[in-house]
Coordinates of C-alpha atoms in Angstrom, one line a residue:
Chain A
M1 CA 19.0 -31.1 -14.4
S2 CA 15.8 -31.3 -12.3
T3 CA 16.0 -27.5 -11.7
V4 CA 16.1 -26.9 -15.4
L5 CA 13.0 -29.1 -15.9
E6 CA 11.2 -27.3 -13.1
Q7 CA 11.9 -24.0 -14.8
I8 CA 10.5 -25.2 -18.1
E9 CA 7.4 -26.6 -16.3
Q10 CA 6.9 -23.2 -14.6
Q11 CA 7.1 -21.5 -17.9
I12 CA 4.6 -23.9 -19.4
A13 CA 2.3 -23.3 -16.5
R14 CA 2.5 -19.5 -17.1
L15 CA 1.7 -20.1 -20.8
Q16 CA -1.3 -22.3 -19.9
A17 CA -2.7 -19.6 -17.6
G18 CA -6.3 -18.8 -18.3
T19 CA -7.9 -15.6 -19.3
V20 CA -6.6 -12.5 -17.5
K21 CA -8.9 -9.8 -16.5
K22 CA -7.6 -6.2 -16.4
N23 CA -9.4 -3.0 -15.4
V24 CA -8.0 -0.2 -17.6
G25 CA -8.4 3.5 -18.2
T26 CA -6.7 6.3 -20.0
I27 CA -4.9 9.4 -18.9
R28 CA -7.1 12.5 -19.5
A29 CA -4.8 15.1 -18.0
I30 CA -1.4 15.0 -16.3
A31 CA 0.2 17.9 -14.4
D32 CA 2.3 18.4 -11.3
G33 CA 2.8 14.7 -10.7
V34 CA -0.9 14.0 -10.6
A35 CA -2.7 12.1 -13.5
L36 CA -6.5 12.4 -14.0
C37 CA -7.7 9.1 -15.5
D38 CA -10.9 8.1 -17.2
G39 CA -12.1 4.6 -16.8
L40 CA -10.5 2.5 -13.9
S41 CA -14.0 1.7 -12.8
E42 CA -12.7 -0.9 -10.2
A43 CA -9.9 1.3 -8.8
K44 CA -9.8 1.2 -5.0
Y45 CA -8.6 3.9 -2.6
N46 CA -4.9 3.8 -2.2
E47 CA -4.6 1.1 -4.9
M48 CA -1.4 1.0 -7.0
I49 CA -2.1 2.0 -10.6
E50 CA 0.3 0.9 -13.4
F51 CA 1.3 3.5 -15.9
P52 CA 3.2 2.8 -19.2
G53 CA 6.9 2.1 -18.8
G54 CA 6.4 0.4 -15.4
V55 CA 5.8 3.7 -13.6
M56 CA 3.5 3.3 -10.6
G57 CA 1.0 5.6 -9.1
I58 CA -1.6 5.6 -6.3
A59 CA -5.3 6.2 -6.7
L60 CA -6.1 9.0 -4.2
N61 CA -9.2 10.6 -5.5
L62 CA -12.1 8.4 -6.6
A63 CA -14.5 10.8 -8.3
E64 CA -17.7 10.1 -10.1
D65 CA -16.2 10.5 -13.6
D66 CA -12.4 10.1 -13.1
V67 CA -9.7 8.8 -10.8
G68 CA -7.0 11.1 -9.5
C69 CA -3.6 9.3 -9.3
V70 CA -0.4 10.5 -7.8
V71 CA 2.5 9.3 -9.9
L72 CA 5.4 8.0 -7.9
G73 CA 8.0 7.8 -10.7
D74 CA 9.1 9.8 -13.7
V75 CA 6.1 11.6 -15.2
S76 CA 8.1 13.0 -18.2
K77 CA 7.4 10.0 -20.4
L78 CA 3.6 9.9 -19.7
K79 CA 1.2 11.6 -21.9
Q80 CA -2.5 12.2 -22.5
G81 CA -4.3 9.1 -23.8
D82 CA -1.8 6.5 -22.4
E83 CA -3.4 3.4 -21.0
V84 CA -3.3 2.8 -17.3
K85 CA -4.5 -0.3 -15.3
T86 CA -5.3 -1.3 -11.8
T87 CA -3.1 -3.8 -10.1
G88 CA -5.3 -5.0 -7.2
R89 CA -2.5 -4.3 -4.9
L90 CA -1.9 -1.8 -2.2
L91 CA 1.4 0.0 -2.1
S92 CA 3.8 -2.3 -0.3
V93 CA 7.4 -2.0 0.8
P94 CA 10.0 -4.6 1.6
V95 CA 10.5 -5.2 5.3
G96 CA 12.9 -7.2 7.5
K97 CA 16.4 -7.2 8.7
A98 CA 17.8 -7.2 5.2
L99 CA 17.1 -3.5 5.1
L100 CA 19.3 -2.7 8.1
G101 CA 22.4 -0.7 7.1
R102 CA 20.7 0.4 3.9
V103 CA 19.4 3.6 2.5
V104 CA 16.1 3.2 0.5
D105 CA 13.6 5.4 -1.2
T106 CA 9.9 5.6 -0.4
L107 CA 9.1 2.4 -2.3
G108 CA 12.0 0.5 -0.5
N109 CA 14.3 0.5 -3.5
P110 CA 18.0 0.8 -2.5
V111 CA 19.6 4.2 -3.3
D112 CA 23.0 3.6 -1.7
G113 CA 24.6 1.7 -4.5
K114 CA 25.1 -1.4 -2.3
G115 CA 23.2 -3.7 -4.6
P116 CA 19.7 -5.2 -4.4
I117 CA 18.0 -5.9 -1.0
D118 CA 17.1 -9.5 -0.4
A119 CA 13.8 -8.9 1.4
K120 CA 11.6 -11.9 2.1
E121 CA 8.4 -10.0 3.1
Y122 CA 6.4 -7.0 2.1
Y123 CA 4.1 -4.9 4.3
P124 CA 1.5 -2.5 3.0
V125 CA 2.4 1.1 3.5
E126 CA -1.0 2.1 4.9
R127 CA -2.1 -0.1 7.8
I128 CA -4.7 0.3 10.5
A129 CA -3.0 1.1 13.8
P130 CA -3.1 -1.5 16.6
G131 CA -6.3 -1.4 18.6
I132 CA -6.9 -1.0 22.3
I133 CA -6.9 -4.7 23.3
V134 CA -3.5 -5.6 21.8
R135 CA -1.7 -2.6 23.4
K136 CA 0.4 -2.7 26.5
S137 CA 1.3 0.4 28.6
V138 CA 4.7 1.9 28.2
S139 CA 7.0 0.6 31.0
Q140 CA 10.3 -0.1 29.4
P141 CA 12.9 2.7 29.0
L142 CA 14.4 3.9 25.7
F143 CA 17.5 5.7 26.6
T144 CA 18.5 8.7 24.3
G145 CA 21.9 9.0 25.9
I146 CA 21.2 12.7 26.4
M147 CA 21.3 13.4 30.1
A148 CA 18.8 16.3 30.1
I149 CA 16.2 14.0 28.4
D150 CA 16.8 10.7 30.1
S151 CA 16.7 12.3 33.6
M152 CA 13.9 14.8 33.1
I153 CA 11.9 13.9 30.0
P154 CA 12.3 10.1 29.9
I155 CA 11.1 8.2 26.9
G156 CA 9.6 4.7 27.0
R157 CA 9.4 2.0 24.3
G158 CA 6.2 2.4 22.4
Q159 CA 6.0 6.1 23.2
R160 CA 5.5 9.0 20.7
E161 CA 7.7 11.9 21.8
L162 CA 7.7 15.0 19.6
I163 CA 11.0 16.9 19.1
I164 CA 10.0 20.5 18.3
G165 CA 11.9 23.7 17.8
D166 CA 13.0 26.4 15.3
R167 CA 15.5 25.6 12.5
G168 CA 19.0 25.1 13.6
T169 CA 18.2 24.2 17.3
G170 CA 19.5 20.7 17.2
K171 CA 16.4 18.6 16.5
T172 CA 18.0 16.2 14.1
T173 CA 21.1 16.0 16.4
I174 CA 18.9 14.7 19.2
A175 CA 17.4 12.1 16.9
V176 CA 20.7 11.0 15.5
D177 CA 22.3 10.8 19.0
T178 CA 19.4 8.6 20.1
I179 CA 20.0 6.3 17.2
I180 CA 23.7 6.2 18.0
N181 CA 22.9 5.4 21.6
Q182 CA 20.7 2.5 20.6
A183 CA 23.5 1.1 18.5
K184 CA 25.9 1.5 21.5
I185 CA 23.4 -0.3 23.8
N186 CA 22.8 -3.0 21.2
R187 CA 26.5 -3.7 20.9
V188 CA 27.0 -4.0 24.6
G189 CA 23.8 -6.0 25.1
L190 CA 24.5 -8.4 22.3
A191 CA 28.1 -8.9 23.5
S192 CA 26.9 -9.7 27.0
G193 CA 25.0 -12.8 25.9
D194 CA 22.0 -11.8 28.0
K195 CA 19.1 -13.7 26.6
N196 CA 16.6 -11.1 27.9
F197 CA 18.3 -8.3 26.1
R198 CA 16.1 -6.7 23.4
P199 CA 18.0 -4.6 20.8
V200 CA 16.4 -1.5 19.4
Y201 CA 16.5 -1.1 15.6
S202 CA 16.2 2.4 14.2
I203 CA 14.5 3.8 11.2
Y204 CA 15.3 7.3 10.1
V205 CA 12.8 8.8 7.7
A206 CA 14.1 12.0 5.9
V207 CA 11.2 14.0 4.4
G208 CA 11.9 17.0 2.2
Q209 CA 15.4 17.5 3.4
K210 CA 18.4 18.6 1.4
N211 CA 20.4 15.6 0.0
S212 CA 23.5 17.1 1.6
N213 CA 21.9 17.0 5.1
I214 CA 20.8 13.3 4.5
V215 CA 24.4 12.5 3.5
R216 CA 25.7 14.2 6.6
T217 CA 23.3 12.2 8.8
I218 CA 24.3 8.9 7.1
G219 CA 28.0 9.9 7.6
A220 CA 27.4 10.6 11.3
L221 CA 25.6 7.2 11.8
E222 CA 28.3 5.4 9.8
A223 CA 31.1 7.0 11.8
A224 CA 29.5 6.0 15.0
G225 CA 28.9 2.5 13.8
A226 CA 25.1 2.9 14.1
L227 CA 24.2 2.3 10.4
E228 CA 24.2 -1.4 10.8
F229 CA 21.2 -1.2 13.2
T230 CA 19.5 1.5 11.1
I231 CA 17.3 1.8 8.0
I232 CA 17.3 5.2 6.3
V233 CA 14.2 6.1 4.2
A234 CA 15.1 9.1 2.0
A235 CA 12.5 11.3 0.3
P236 CA 14.6 14.4 -0.2
A237 CA 13.3 17.9 -1.2
A238 CA 14.0 17.1 -4.9
D239 CA 11.7 14.1 -4.7
N240 CA 8.2 14.5 -5.9
P241 CA 5.6 15.4 -3.2
A242 CA 3.9 12.0 -3.5
N243 CA 7.1 10.3 -2.4
Q244 CA 7.6 12.8 0.5
Y245 CA 4.0 12.2 1.5
L246 CA 4.4 8.4 1.6
A247 CA 7.9 8.1 3.0
P248 CA 6.8 8.2 6.7
Y249 CA 4.2 5.5 6.1
S250 CA 6.9 3.3 4.4
G251 CA 9.2 3.8 7.3
A252 CA 6.3 2.9 9.7
A253 CA 5.7 -0.3 7.8
M254 CA 9.3 -1.2 8.1
G255 CA 9.2 -0.5 11.9
E256 CA 6.0 -2.5 12.3
W257 CA 7.7 -5.6 11.0
F258 CA 10.1 -5.4 14.0
M259 CA 7.3 -4.8 16.3
E260 CA 5.1 -7.6 14.9
N261 CA 8.0 -10.0 15.2
G262 CA 8.7 -9.4 18.9
M263 CA 11.5 -6.9 18.4
D264 CA 11.8 -3.2 19.4
A265 CA 12.2 -0.4 16.9
L266 CA 12.6 3.3 17.0
I267 CA 11.5 5.5 14.2
I268 CA 12.4 9.2 13.5
Y269 CA 10.2 11.3 11.2
D270 CA 12.4 14.2 10.1
D271 CA 10.3 16.2 9.7
L272 CA 6.5 16.2 9.8
S273 CA 6.2 19.9 8.9
K274 CA 7.6 19.2 5.5
H275 CA 5.4 16.1 5.3
A276 CA 2.3 18.2 5.9
V277 CA 3.5 20.7 3.2
A278 CA 4.0 17.9 0.7
Y279 CA 0.5 16.6 1.5
R280 CA -0.9 20.1 1.1
Q281 CA 0.7 20.3 -2.3
I282 CA -0.9 17.0 -3.4
S283 CA -4.3 17.9 -2.0
L284 CA -4.3 21.3 -3.8
V285 CA -3.3 19.7 -7.1
L286 CA -6.1 17.1 -6.6
K287 CA -8.4 20.1 -6.0
R288 CA -9.5 19.0 -2.6
P289 CA -11.1 21.7 -0.5
S290 CA -8.5 23.6 1.6
G291 CA -8.9 24.8 5.1
R292 CA -6.7 26.6 7.6
E293 CA -3.3 27.7 6.1
A294 CA -4.5 26.0 2.9
Y295 CA -4.0 22.6 4.5
P296 CA -6.7 20.0 3.6
G297 CA -9.3 19.1 6.2
D298 CA -7.7 15.7 6.9
V299 CA -4.3 17.0 7.8
F300 CA -4.8 16.0 11.5
Y301 CA -5.8 12.4 10.4
L302 CA -2.6 12.4 8.2
H303 CA -0.5 12.6 11.3
S304 CA -2.7 10.8 13.8
R305 CA -3.0 7.7 11.7
L306 CA 0.8 7.7 11.3
L307 CA 1.7 8.2 14.9
E308 CA -0.9 5.9 16.2
R309 CA 1.0 3.1 14.6
A310 CA 3.7 3.5 17.2
A311 CA 2.8 1.2 20.1
R312 CA 3.9 -1.4 22.5
L313 CA 2.1 -4.7 21.8
E314 CA 1.1 -7.4 24.2
G315 CA 3.3 -10.4 23.6
K316 CA 5.1 -8.7 20.8
G317 CA 7.6 -5.8 20.4
S318 CA 7.3 -2.1 20.3
L319 CA 7.7 0.8 17.9
T320 CA 8.7 4.2 19.5
A321 CA 8.2 7.2 17.4
L322 CA 10.2 10.5 17.6
P323 CA 8.5 12.9 15.1
I324 CA 10.2 16.2 14.5
I325 CA 8.4 19.5 13.9
E326 CA 10.0 22.7 12.8
T327 CA 8.4 25.8 14.3
L328 CA 8.7 29.4 13.0
A329 CA 10.0 31.9 15.5
G330 CA 9.3 29.5 18.3
D331 CA 5.5 29.5 17.7
V332 CA 4.3 26.2 19.1
S333 CA 0.7 27.3 18.7
A334 CA 0.7 27.1 14.9
Y335 CA -1.6 24.7 13.1
I336 CA 0.7 21.7 12.5
P337 CA 2.6 21.9 15.8
T338 CA -0.5 22.0 17.9
N339 CA -1.9 19.0 15.9
V340 CA 1.2 16.9 16.5
I341 CA 1.6 18.0 20.2
S342 CA -2.0 16.8 20.8
I343 CA -1.3 13.4 19.2
T344 CA 2.0 12.6 20.8
D345 CA 2.7 11.6 24.4
G346 CA 4.9 14.6 25.1
Q347 CA 7.4 16.9 23.5
I348 CA 11.0 18.0 23.8
F349 CA 11.0 21.7 23.0
L350 CA 14.3 23.2 21.9
E351 CA 14.8 27.0 22.4
T352 CA 16.8 29.2 20.0
D353 CA 17.8 31.5 22.9
L354 CA 19.2 28.6 24.9
F355 CA 21.0 27.3 21.8
N356 CA 22.6 30.7 21.2
Q357 CA 23.6 31.0 24.9
G358 CA 25.6 27.8 24.4
V359 CA 23.2 25.5 26.3
R360 CA 23.2 22.5 24.0
P361 CA 21.1 20.4 23.8
A362 CA 18.8 23.5 24.1
V363 CA 16.0 21.7 25.9
S364 CA 13.5 24.0 27.4
V365 CA 12.6 22.3 30.7
G366 CA 9.5 24.4 31.2
L367 CA 7.8 23.5 27.9
S368 CA 9.1 19.9 27.6
V369 CA 7.1 17.1 29.0
S370 CA 6.9 13.3 28.8
R371 CA 3.4 12.1 29.6
V372 CA 4.1 8.4 29.9
G373 CA 7.8 8.1 30.1
S374 CA 8.2 8.3 33.9
A375 CA 6.6 4.9 34.2
A376 CA 9.5 3.6 32.1
Q377 CA 12.3 5.5 33.9
I378 CA 14.7 3.2 35.8
K379 CA 14.9 3.6 39.6
A380 CA 18.5 4.7 39.5
T381 CA 17.7 7.8 37.4
K382 CA 14.6 8.5 39.5
Q383 CA 16.7 8.4 42.6
V384 CA 19.3 10.9 41.3
G385 CA 17.2 13.0 39.0
G386 CA 13.7 13.0 40.5
K387 CA 13.8 16.6 41.6
L388 CA 15.9 18.0 38.8
K389 CA 13.1 19.3 36.7
G390 CA 11.5 21.2 39.6
E391 CA 14.9 22.6 40.7
L392 CA 15.7 23.8 37.1
A393 CA 12.2 25.3 36.7
Q394 CA 12.7 27.2 40.0
F395 CA 16.1 28.3 38.9
R396 CA 14.7 29.8 35.6
E397 CA 12.1 31.7 37.6
L398 CA 14.6 33.0 40.1
A399 CA 17.2 33.8 37.4
A400 CA 14.6 36.0 35.7
F401 CA 13.7 37.7 39.0
A402 CA 17.3 38.1 40.1
Q403 CA 18.0 40.2 37.0
F404 CA 16.2 43.1 38.6
G405 CA 18.0 43.3 41.9
S406 CA 21.4 42.5 43.3
D407 CA 20.5 42.0 47.0
L408 CA 19.7 38.3 47.2
D409 CA 19.4 36.2 50.4
A410 CA 21.7 33.3 50.9
K411 CA 19.0 30.7 50.1
T412 CA 18.2 32.3 46.7
K413 CA 21.9 32.6 45.9
A414 CA 22.4 28.9 46.7
Q415 CA 19.5 28.0 44.5
L416 CA 20.8 30.1 41.6
D417 CA 24.2 28.6 42.0
R418 CA 22.9 25.0 42.0
G419 CA 20.7 25.8 39.0
S420 CA 23.6 27.1 37.0
R421 CA 25.6 24.0 37.9
I422 CA 22.8 21.7 36.7
V423 CA 22.6 23.7 33.4
E424 CA 26.4 23.3 33.0
L425 CA 26.2 19.6 33.8
F426 CA 23.5 19.0 31.1
K427 CA 25.6 20.5 28.3
Q428 CA 26.6 17.7 26.1
P429 CA 28.3 17.8 22.7
A430 CA 26.6 16.3 19.6
G431 CA 27.3 12.7 18.7
N432 CA 28.3 11.7 22.2
P433 CA 25.5 10.0 24.0
I434 CA 26.2 9.0 27.6
P435 CA 25.3 5.5 28.8
I436 CA 22.6 5.5 31.5
E437 CA 24.9 4.1 34.2
Q438 CA 27.3 7.0 33.6
Q439 CA 24.5 9.5 33.7
A440 CA 23.4 8.0 37.1
A441 CA 26.9 8.3 38.5
T442 CA 27.3 11.9 37.2
L443 CA 24.0 13.0 38.6
W444 CA 24.7 11.2 41.9
A445 CA 27.9 13.2 42.3
M446 CA 25.8 16.4 41.5
Q447 CA 23.3 15.5 44.2
K448 CA 26.0 14.9 46.7
G449 CA 27.7 18.2 46.1
Y450 CA 30.9 17.0 44.4
Y451 CA 30.9 19.8 41.9
D452 CA 29.8 22.5 44.4
A453 CA 33.4 23.7 45.2
L454 CA 34.3 24.0 41.6
P455 CA 34.1 27.2 39.5
L456 CA 31.0 27.2 37.3
G457 CA 33.0 26.9 34.1
K458 CA 34.7 23.7 35.3
V459 CA 31.6 21.8 36.2
N460 CA 31.2 20.2 32.7
A461 CA 34.9 19.3 32.5
A462 CA 34.7 17.8 36.0
A463 CA 31.7 15.6 34.9
V464 CA 33.6 14.4 31.8
S465 CA 36.6 13.7 34.0
L466 CA 34.4 11.8 36.5
R467 CA 32.9 9.7 33.7
E468 CA 36.3 8.9 32.3
F469 CA 37.4 7.9 35.8
F470 CA 34.5 5.5 36.2
V471 CA 34.9 4.0 32.7
T472 CA 38.7 3.4 33.2
R473 CA 38.8 2.5 36.9
K474 CA 35.3 1.5 38.1
D475 CA 33.8 -0.5 35.3
A476 CA 32.5 -3.1 37.6
L477 CA 30.5 -0.5 39.5
L478 CA 29.0 0.9 36.3
T479 CA 28.0 -2.6 35.3
A480 CA 26.4 -3.1 38.7
I481 CA 24.4 0.1 38.2
R482 CA 23.4 -1.0 34.7
T483 CA 22.3 -4.5 35.7
K484 CA 20.5 -3.6 39.0
A485 CA 19.1 -0.3 37.5
A486 CA 18.8 1.0 41.0
L487 CA 21.2 2.6 43.6
D488 CA 21.1 0.5 46.7
A489 CA 23.1 1.1 49.9
D490 CA 26.0 -1.0 48.7
I491 CA 26.2 0.8 45.3
E492 CA 25.9 4.2 47.0
S493 CA 28.8 3.4 49.3
Q494 CA 30.9 2.3 46.3
L495 CA 29.9 5.5 44.5
K496 CA 31.0 7.5 47.5
T497 CA 34.3 5.8 47.7
A498 CA 34.9 6.2 43.9
C499 CA 33.9 9.9 43.9
D500 CA 36.1 10.6 46.8
E501 CA 39.0 8.9 45.0
W502 CA 38.2 10.9 41.9
K503 CA 38.0 14.2 43.8
S504 CA 41.4 13.6 45.2
T505 CA 42.9 13.2 41.8
F506 CA 40.9 15.8 39.8
N507 CA 42.7 19.0 39.3
A508 CA 40.4 21.9 38.5
Chain B
M1 CA -18.9 26.2 -7.8
S2 CA -16.1 26.5 -10.4
S3 CA -17.1 26.8 -14.1
A4 CA -15.4 23.4 -14.7
R5 CA -17.5 21.7 -12.0
K6 CA -20.6 23.5 -13.3
S7 CA -19.9 22.2 -16.8
A8 CA -19.3 18.7 -15.6
E9 CA -22.5 18.8 -13.5
L10 CA -24.6 20.0 -16.4
A11 CA -23.0 17.3 -18.7
R12 CA -24.0 14.7 -16.2
Q13 CA -27.6 16.0 -16.1
L14 CA -27.7 16.0 -19.9
F15 CA -26.3 12.5 -20.0
A16 CA -29.0 11.2 -17.7
L17 CA -31.5 12.6 -20.2
T18 CA -30.0 10.6 -23.1
L19 CA -30.8 7.3 -21.4
D20 CA -33.9 5.4 -22.0
Q21 CA -34.5 2.6 -19.6
G22 CA -30.8 2.6 -18.7
R23 CA -29.7 2.4 -22.4
L24 CA -28.4 5.1 -24.6
A25 CA -31.1 6.3 -27.0
P26 CA -29.8 8.0 -30.2
E27 CA -32.9 10.1 -30.6
R28 CA -32.5 11.4 -27.1
V29 CA -28.9 12.3 -27.7
A30 CA -30.0 14.2 -30.8
A31 CA -32.6 16.1 -28.7
V32 CA -30.0 17.0 -26.1
L33 CA -27.6 18.3 -28.7
Q34 CA -30.4 20.4 -30.1
W35 CA -31.1 21.8 -26.6
V36 CA -27.5 22.8 -26.2
E37 CA -27.4 24.4 -29.6
K38 CA -30.5 26.4 -28.9
H39 CA -29.8 27.5 -25.3
R40 CA -26.0 27.8 -25.5
P41 CA -25.1 27.2 -21.8
D42 CA -22.0 28.8 -20.3
N43 CA -18.8 27.1 -21.5
A44 CA -20.8 25.0 -24.0
S45 CA -17.8 23.4 -25.5
A46 CA -16.6 22.1 -22.1
V47 CA -20.2 20.8 -21.5
L48 CA -20.1 19.0 -24.8
R49 CA -16.7 17.5 -24.2
A50 CA -17.7 16.2 -20.8
L51 CA -20.9 14.8 -22.4
K52 CA -18.9 13.2 -25.1
R53 CA -16.8 11.4 -22.5
L54 CA -19.8 10.1 -20.7
V55 CA -21.4 8.9 -23.9
E56 CA -18.2 7.2 -25.0
A57 CA -17.9 5.4 -21.7
E58 CA -21.6 4.3 -22.0
V59 CA -21.1 3.1 -25.5
A60 CA -18.0 1.2 -24.4
R61 CA -20.0 -0.4 -21.5
S62 CA -22.7 -1.6 -23.9
Q63 CA -20.3 -3.2 -26.4
A64 CA -18.2 -6.3 -26.3
V65 CA -15.3 -5.4 -28.6
I66 CA -13.8 -8.8 -29.5
E67 CA -10.2 -8.5 -30.9
Y68 CA -9.1 -11.8 -32.5
A69 CA -6.4 -13.3 -34.6
G70 CA -6.9 -16.2 -37.1
E71 CA -10.2 -17.9 -38.0
V72 CA -12.9 -17.5 -35.4
S73 CA -16.4 -18.6 -36.1
P74 CA -19.4 -16.3 -35.6
A75 CA -20.7 -18.8 -33.1
V76 CA -17.8 -18.1 -30.8
F77 CA -18.5 -14.3 -31.0
A78 CA -22.1 -15.0 -30.1
E79 CA -21.2 -17.2 -27.2
V80 CA -18.7 -14.8 -25.8
T81 CA -21.1 -11.9 -26.1
A82 CA -24.0 -13.9 -24.5
T83 CA -21.8 -15.0 -21.6
L84 CA -20.6 -11.5 -20.9
S85 CA -24.1 -10.1 -21.2
R86 CA -25.2 -12.5 -18.5
H87 CA -22.2 -11.5 -16.4
Y88 CA -22.9 -7.8 -16.7
G89 CA -26.6 -8.2 -16.5
R90 CA -27.3 -6.1 -19.6
P91 CA -27.4 -6.9 -23.3
L92 CA -24.1 -6.3 -25.1
E93 CA -23.5 -5.6 -28.7
S94 CA -20.8 -7.8 -30.3
V95 CA -18.1 -5.8 -32.2
P96 CA -15.5 -8.2 -33.7
V97 CA -12.2 -6.6 -34.8
A98 CA -9.5 -8.6 -36.6
R99 CA -6.0 -8.0 -35.0
P100 CA -3.4 -10.4 -36.6
E101 CA -0.7 -9.0 -34.2
L102 CA -2.3 -10.9 -31.4
I103 CA -0.9 -14.1 -33.1
A104 CA -3.7 -16.3 -31.6
G105 CA -6.5 -16.0 -29.1
L106 CA -9.1 -13.4 -28.0
R107 CA -9.1 -10.0 -26.3
V108 CA -12.5 -8.8 -25.2
R109 CA -13.1 -5.3 -24.0
V110 CA -16.3 -4.2 -22.2
G111 CA -16.1 -0.7 -20.8
C112 CA -13.0 -0.5 -18.6
D113 CA -12.6 -4.3 -18.3
I114 CA -10.4 -6.3 -20.6
Y115 CA -10.4 -10.1 -20.7
E116 CA -7.3 -11.4 -22.5
N117 CA -6.1 -14.8 -23.5
T118 CA -3.8 -14.2 -26.4
V119 CA -0.3 -15.5 -27.3
V120 CA 1.0 -11.9 -27.4
S121 CA -0.1 -11.3 -23.7
Q122 CA 1.4 -14.6 -22.6
L123 CA 4.7 -13.8 -24.3
A124 CA 4.7 -10.5 -22.6
A125 CA 4.2 -12.2 -19.3
L126 CA 7.3 -14.3 -20.0
K127 CA 9.4 -11.3 -20.6
P128 CA 10.6 -10.6 -17.0
V129 CA 11.7 -14.3 -16.6
S130 CA 14.1 -14.1 -19.5

């Protein structure tokens, strides 16, 4: 009964509310999802503007005579002369763990048909990136589960690592595999009961993609059991450019909640090329001056303010960003790629030629780099993979040189042979991330020459067999590598015994 | 500069000429219209439309349009107008308009700002609850 009385009292209080002040305007023109409004004298930059029928927009152009608003909803019912009003609110999205396992649109509304989201908190979409004082250097690893990346281009929590390459080179696959690997690690870590274990929650932001691709990604995550640790923000190609422009910022706000609350999160922006195109469209419709390739002057700031929000904070959590950029004909020196390369802490460059040769993931070792990740790499990986990048680079150089002549000395032949084996070893099917302890064991066996006697075509099968052997027969050793994160004399002797045992059973 | 921007710029300049000590002066508006008629600037209709918008906004800023329902004494209109004049720091002209559909209360509009305390607005506020 008291609840009923409280409800009535609340309604009375609402009725007794004093005079309400509104700042209003009228739509003067509306086209291409952008409304030019007269009035709105108190509109602030990025403020939400309410249109008739509950449609919301954002004030993006504050001119002397009018306000340019990007409409976020259905523009078909809006017309010239309609009244609009300011809300005094910045665009905010729901944040928190209630969003995990859900697919939402740019505004945080569920689009997966699983019912409403019970979010307790809202974060503004646009936030100032953390400053210098509160930041902490990157020193904790974030394993992608992709051997070529974890051993040669390591990523740390709080890092921004760009994934760049032509269409169809496996950029999204790397991102999805990384999310799947986080889910696998989370499951093992949470089951272990380790109080110091910090799970990584993932946010996948799909910008300007086909709906079918988004569905495929969701399916892959669901099949791998990774969706429960993941939030998907979808702004597909059919969505209006305003939603595509804002989606990465919405995702960043959701990621920041984890970071601010002492947790770790990973965010994938797939992809920022289409994001820049959406922003260009909005800017041109708003009649902002255009510059190179018709992008507006602030296209660098568009991405820098987004990626700067990824950080590792002192006494709090971290937000790791993996932006994706699609290049045309491998041109990394185009406008948007160079912008994002200069903002991020490194890039994973995927080559079409390698992909077509069957080297998948098609990571180009020469052009890929991680500027801060080595500080986060665990000792075990450093011990077994420290020289791999140099060896592979040498191999590529020699391989190119060896094409012109057949008389090679023994040392060169050995280097070429070893390089080919490393390339074979790094081939990894999609959706199959490898735990770091298994990677360490695989690379240790490589280092000690366990695959040297095998035919080149059997190296990858041997590595798979070795990992299976370790998982089924040497689980305690794998756990020891995982917990110690280094290969001491004791572990190395156990690894030797185990590899000898495997070699005696492996039939090439 | 595009012709639309040129027209808007000229309209702003003409609008500045229509003000006398910060207030719209009808005789100055008439003079400006005469000048446009005589000199016929490029895209004159666009200039005049832009000027009309500016003048409309200025008129709205100098008026307190008081929409009301039921019996409201002239003293209330005068008090509301005087209070808002003090608030905006400029003399406002009171324009009372009877609006029975508000049921009860007042809605005052000055330029882009609306001050509302009507039964209709409060009922609208209750809508999402029900």
